[in-house]
Short mmCIF file of C-alpha atoms in Angstrom, two decimals:
data_model
loop_
_atom_site.label_atom_id
_atom_site.label_comp_id
_atom_site.label_asym_id
_atom_site.label_seq_id
_atom_site.Cartn_x
_atom_site.Cartn_y
_atom_site.Cartn_z
CA MET A 1 0.00 0.00 0.01
CA THR A 2 1.67 3.18 -1.17
CA VAL A 3 0.84 6.69 -0.05
CA GLY A 4 3.38 9.04 -1.54
CA VAL A 5 6.61 7.21 -0.70
CA PRO A 6 8.53 6.28 -3.86
CA ILE A 7 10.61 3.11 -3.87
CA ASP A 8 14.02 4.33 -4.91
CA ALA A 9 17.60 3.19 -4.40
CA VAL A 10 17.80 5.03 -1.05
CA ILE A 11 14.79 3.15 0.33
CA VAL A 12 16.02 -0.19 -1.02
CA ASP A 13 19.49 0.38 0.48
CA ALA A 14 17.97 1.46 3.82
CA MET A 15 15.82 -1.68 3.92
CA SER A 16 18.92 -3.77 3.23
CA VAL A 17 20.58 -2.19 6.27
CA ALA A 18 17.46 -2.81 8.35
CA ILE A 19 17.48 -6.45 7.23
CA GLY A 20 21.10 -6.68 8.36
CA GLN A 21 20.05 -5.36 11.77
CA ALA A 22 17.26 -7.96 11.89
CA ARG A 23 19.76 -10.73 11.14
CA GLU A 24 22.00 -9.50 13.97
CA ALA A 25 19.01 -9.50 16.31
CA ALA A 26 18.24 -13.13 15.39
CA VAL A 27 21.83 -14.17 16.13
CA ALA A 28 21.39 -12.55 19.58
CA GLY A 29 18.18 -14.57 20.15
CA GLU A 30 15.86 -11.63 19.54
CA VAL A 31 12.88 -11.58 17.20
CA PRO A 32 14.54 -10.48 13.94
CA VAL A 33 13.30 -6.95 13.41
CA GLY A 34 15.59 -4.15 12.29
CA ALA A 35 15.01 -0.46 11.68
CA VAL A 36 16.83 2.58 10.37
CA VAL A 37 16.05 6.28 10.27
CA LEU A 38 16.86 8.45 7.29
CA HIS A 39 17.18 12.22 7.67
CA HIS A 40 17.00 13.95 4.29
CA GLY A 41 17.85 10.58 2.75
CA GLN A 42 20.96 10.02 4.89
CA LEU A 43 21.06 7.08 7.29
CA ILE A 44 21.49 8.47 10.80
CA VAL A 45 20.37 5.63 13.11
CA ARG A 46 20.19 1.86 12.96
CA ALA A 47 18.51 -0.32 15.55
CA GLN A 48 17.29 -3.82 16.21
CA ASN A 49 14.99 -5.54 18.66
CA ARG A 50 16.60 -5.69 22.11
CA MET A 51 13.75 -6.86 24.36
CA ARG A 52 15.53 -9.95 25.69
CA ARG A 53 18.92 -8.27 26.05
CA ASP A 54 17.48 -5.16 27.71
CA HIS A 55 14.85 -7.02 29.73
CA ASP A 56 12.45 -4.41 28.41
CA ALA A 57 9.22 -5.13 26.49
CA THR A 58 9.45 -1.67 24.90
CA SER A 59 12.87 -2.23 23.29
CA HIS A 60 11.42 -2.68 19.80
CA ALA A 61 13.66 -1.75 16.88
CA GLU A 62 11.32 1.05 15.76
CA LEU A 63 11.14 2.66 19.18
CA LEU A 64 14.91 2.47 19.65
CA ALA A 65 15.41 4.00 16.19
CA VAL A 66 13.00 6.85 16.89
CA ARG A 67 14.65 7.53 20.27
CA GLY A 68 18.10 7.45 18.66
CA ALA A 69 17.09 9.86 15.91
CA ALA A 70 15.51 12.28 18.39
CA ALA A 71 18.66 12.22 20.51
CA GLN A 72 20.97 12.66 17.53
CA LEU A 73 18.99 15.51 16.00
CA GLY A 74 18.09 17.12 19.33
CA GLU A 75 14.45 17.17 18.26
CA ARG A 76 11.38 15.35 19.49
CA HIS A 77 9.62 15.91 16.18
CA LEU A 78 11.19 14.03 13.29
CA ALA A 79 9.28 15.67 10.46
CA GLU A 80 12.23 15.39 8.07
CA CYS A 81 12.81 11.69 8.73
CA THR A 82 11.81 8.39 7.21
CA LEU A 83 11.63 5.26 9.36
CA VAL A 84 12.42 2.02 7.52
CA VAL A 85 11.62 -1.20 9.41
CA THR A 86 11.48 -4.86 8.42
CA LEU A 87 8.08 -5.58 10.04
CA GLU A 88 4.83 -3.62 10.15
CA PRO A 89 4.85 -1.73 13.47
CA CYS A 90 2.73 -2.74 16.46
CA ALA A 91 0.39 -0.41 18.35
CA MET A 92 3.12 0.93 20.65
CA CYS A 93 5.49 1.69 17.77
CA ALA A 94 2.72 3.09 15.56
CA GLY A 95 1.83 5.48 18.38
CA ALA A 96 5.48 6.54 18.70
CA ILE A 97 5.64 7.15 14.94
CA VAL A 98 2.61 9.44 15.13
CA LEU A 99 3.80 11.27 18.26
CA SER A 100 7.30 11.83 16.86
CA ARG A 101 5.79 13.14 13.62
CA ILE A 102 7.90 10.89 11.39
CA HIS A 103 7.39 12.09 7.81
CA ALA A 104 7.30 8.64 6.21
CA LEU A 105 7.14 5.00 7.30
CA VAL A 106 8.43 2.20 5.09
CA PHE A 107 8.10 -1.41 6.22
CA GLY A 108 8.79 -4.87 4.81
CA ALA A 109 6.64 -7.72 6.05
CA TRP A 110 2.96 -7.25 6.90
CA ASP A 111 1.93 -8.49 10.37
CA ASP A 112 -1.57 -9.93 10.27
CA LYS A 113 -1.51 -10.64 14.01
CA ALA A 114 -0.32 -7.35 15.49
CA GLY A 115 0.33 -4.89 12.67
CA MET A 116 -1.18 -1.49 13.31
CA CYS A 117 -0.30 0.21 10.04
CA GLY A 118 -2.91 -1.44 7.84
CA SER A 119 -3.21 -5.10 8.81
CA VAL A 120 -5.13 -5.35 12.10
CA ALA A 121 -5.83 -1.61 12.34
CA ASP A 122 -4.28 1.59 11.02
CA ILE A 123 -3.15 3.85 13.85
CA VAL A 124 -0.68 5.82 11.73
CA ARG A 125 -3.39 6.95 9.34
CA HIS A 126 -6.28 7.34 11.80
CA PRO A 127 -8.30 10.37 10.65
CA ARG A 128 -8.73 11.80 14.15
CA LEU A 129 -5.02 12.03 14.88
CA ASN A 130 -3.13 15.26 14.20
CA HIS A 131 -0.31 13.62 12.23
CA ARG A 132 -0.43 10.95 9.56
CA PRO A 133 2.87 9.88 7.99
CA GLN A 134 3.18 8.68 4.43
CA VAL A 135 3.25 4.87 4.43
CA LEU A 136 4.71 2.24 2.13
CA GLY A 137 4.37 -1.41 3.11
CA GLY A 138 5.69 -4.56 1.48
CA VAL A 139 9.20 -3.37 0.56
CA GLN A 140 11.41 -6.48 0.24
CA GLN A 141 8.49 -8.25 1.86
CA ASP A 142 9.56 -11.81 1.01
CA GLU A 143 13.03 -11.46 2.53
CA CYS A 144 11.69 -9.70 5.65
CA ALA A 145 8.98 -12.32 6.14
CA ARG A 146 11.40 -15.19 5.57
CA LEU A 147 13.65 -13.93 8.40
CA LEU A 148 10.72 -14.13 10.79
CA THR A 149 9.43 -17.47 9.50
CA ASP A 150 12.89 -19.09 9.70
CA PHE A 151 13.51 -17.66 13.17
CA PHE A 152 10.26 -18.99 14.64
CA ALA A 153 10.60 -22.35 12.84
CA SER A 154 14.05 -22.72 14.37
CA ARG A 155 12.73 -21.89 17.83
CA ARG A 156 9.89 -24.41 17.50
CA ALA A 157 12.33 -27.07 16.30
CA SER A 158 14.65 -26.47 19.27
CA GLU A 159 11.72 -26.81 21.69
CA VAL A 160 10.89 -30.32 20.44
CA VAL A 161 12.19 -32.94 22.83
CA PRO A 162 13.00 -36.31 21.16
#
């Protein structure tokens, strides 16, 4: 679903970096989600899920990326930024995207269980909210989804006791 975000080489490259972050998260035993923030097309922050390592349910890649960008730019509003993430954001992250006034959101895999940017609901484009970022979903969807599928298949296989 595209709303004004063109797929160009910058977005594709940013998603590749986010996928790399997701792979690193998987190696660390985290759900493989990676995110990056672009400011005027330049990558300024990269992040990955850290919930297990941080013992913090809010340490999602998107939230860490938004926090990192705000700290780096010295701004709470990120109106000149694009967030690129490998998985459709959840309710918490969608709320942070709206509150931080991210200009555009690009994500890879759709999340039909918890996605709040078009799958289960659409927080980021809710008509009553004062900010609605541009949204592009499904960028490098197959690769992003495969990371998650492989990760959870591996976890299920390791839980089987012979």
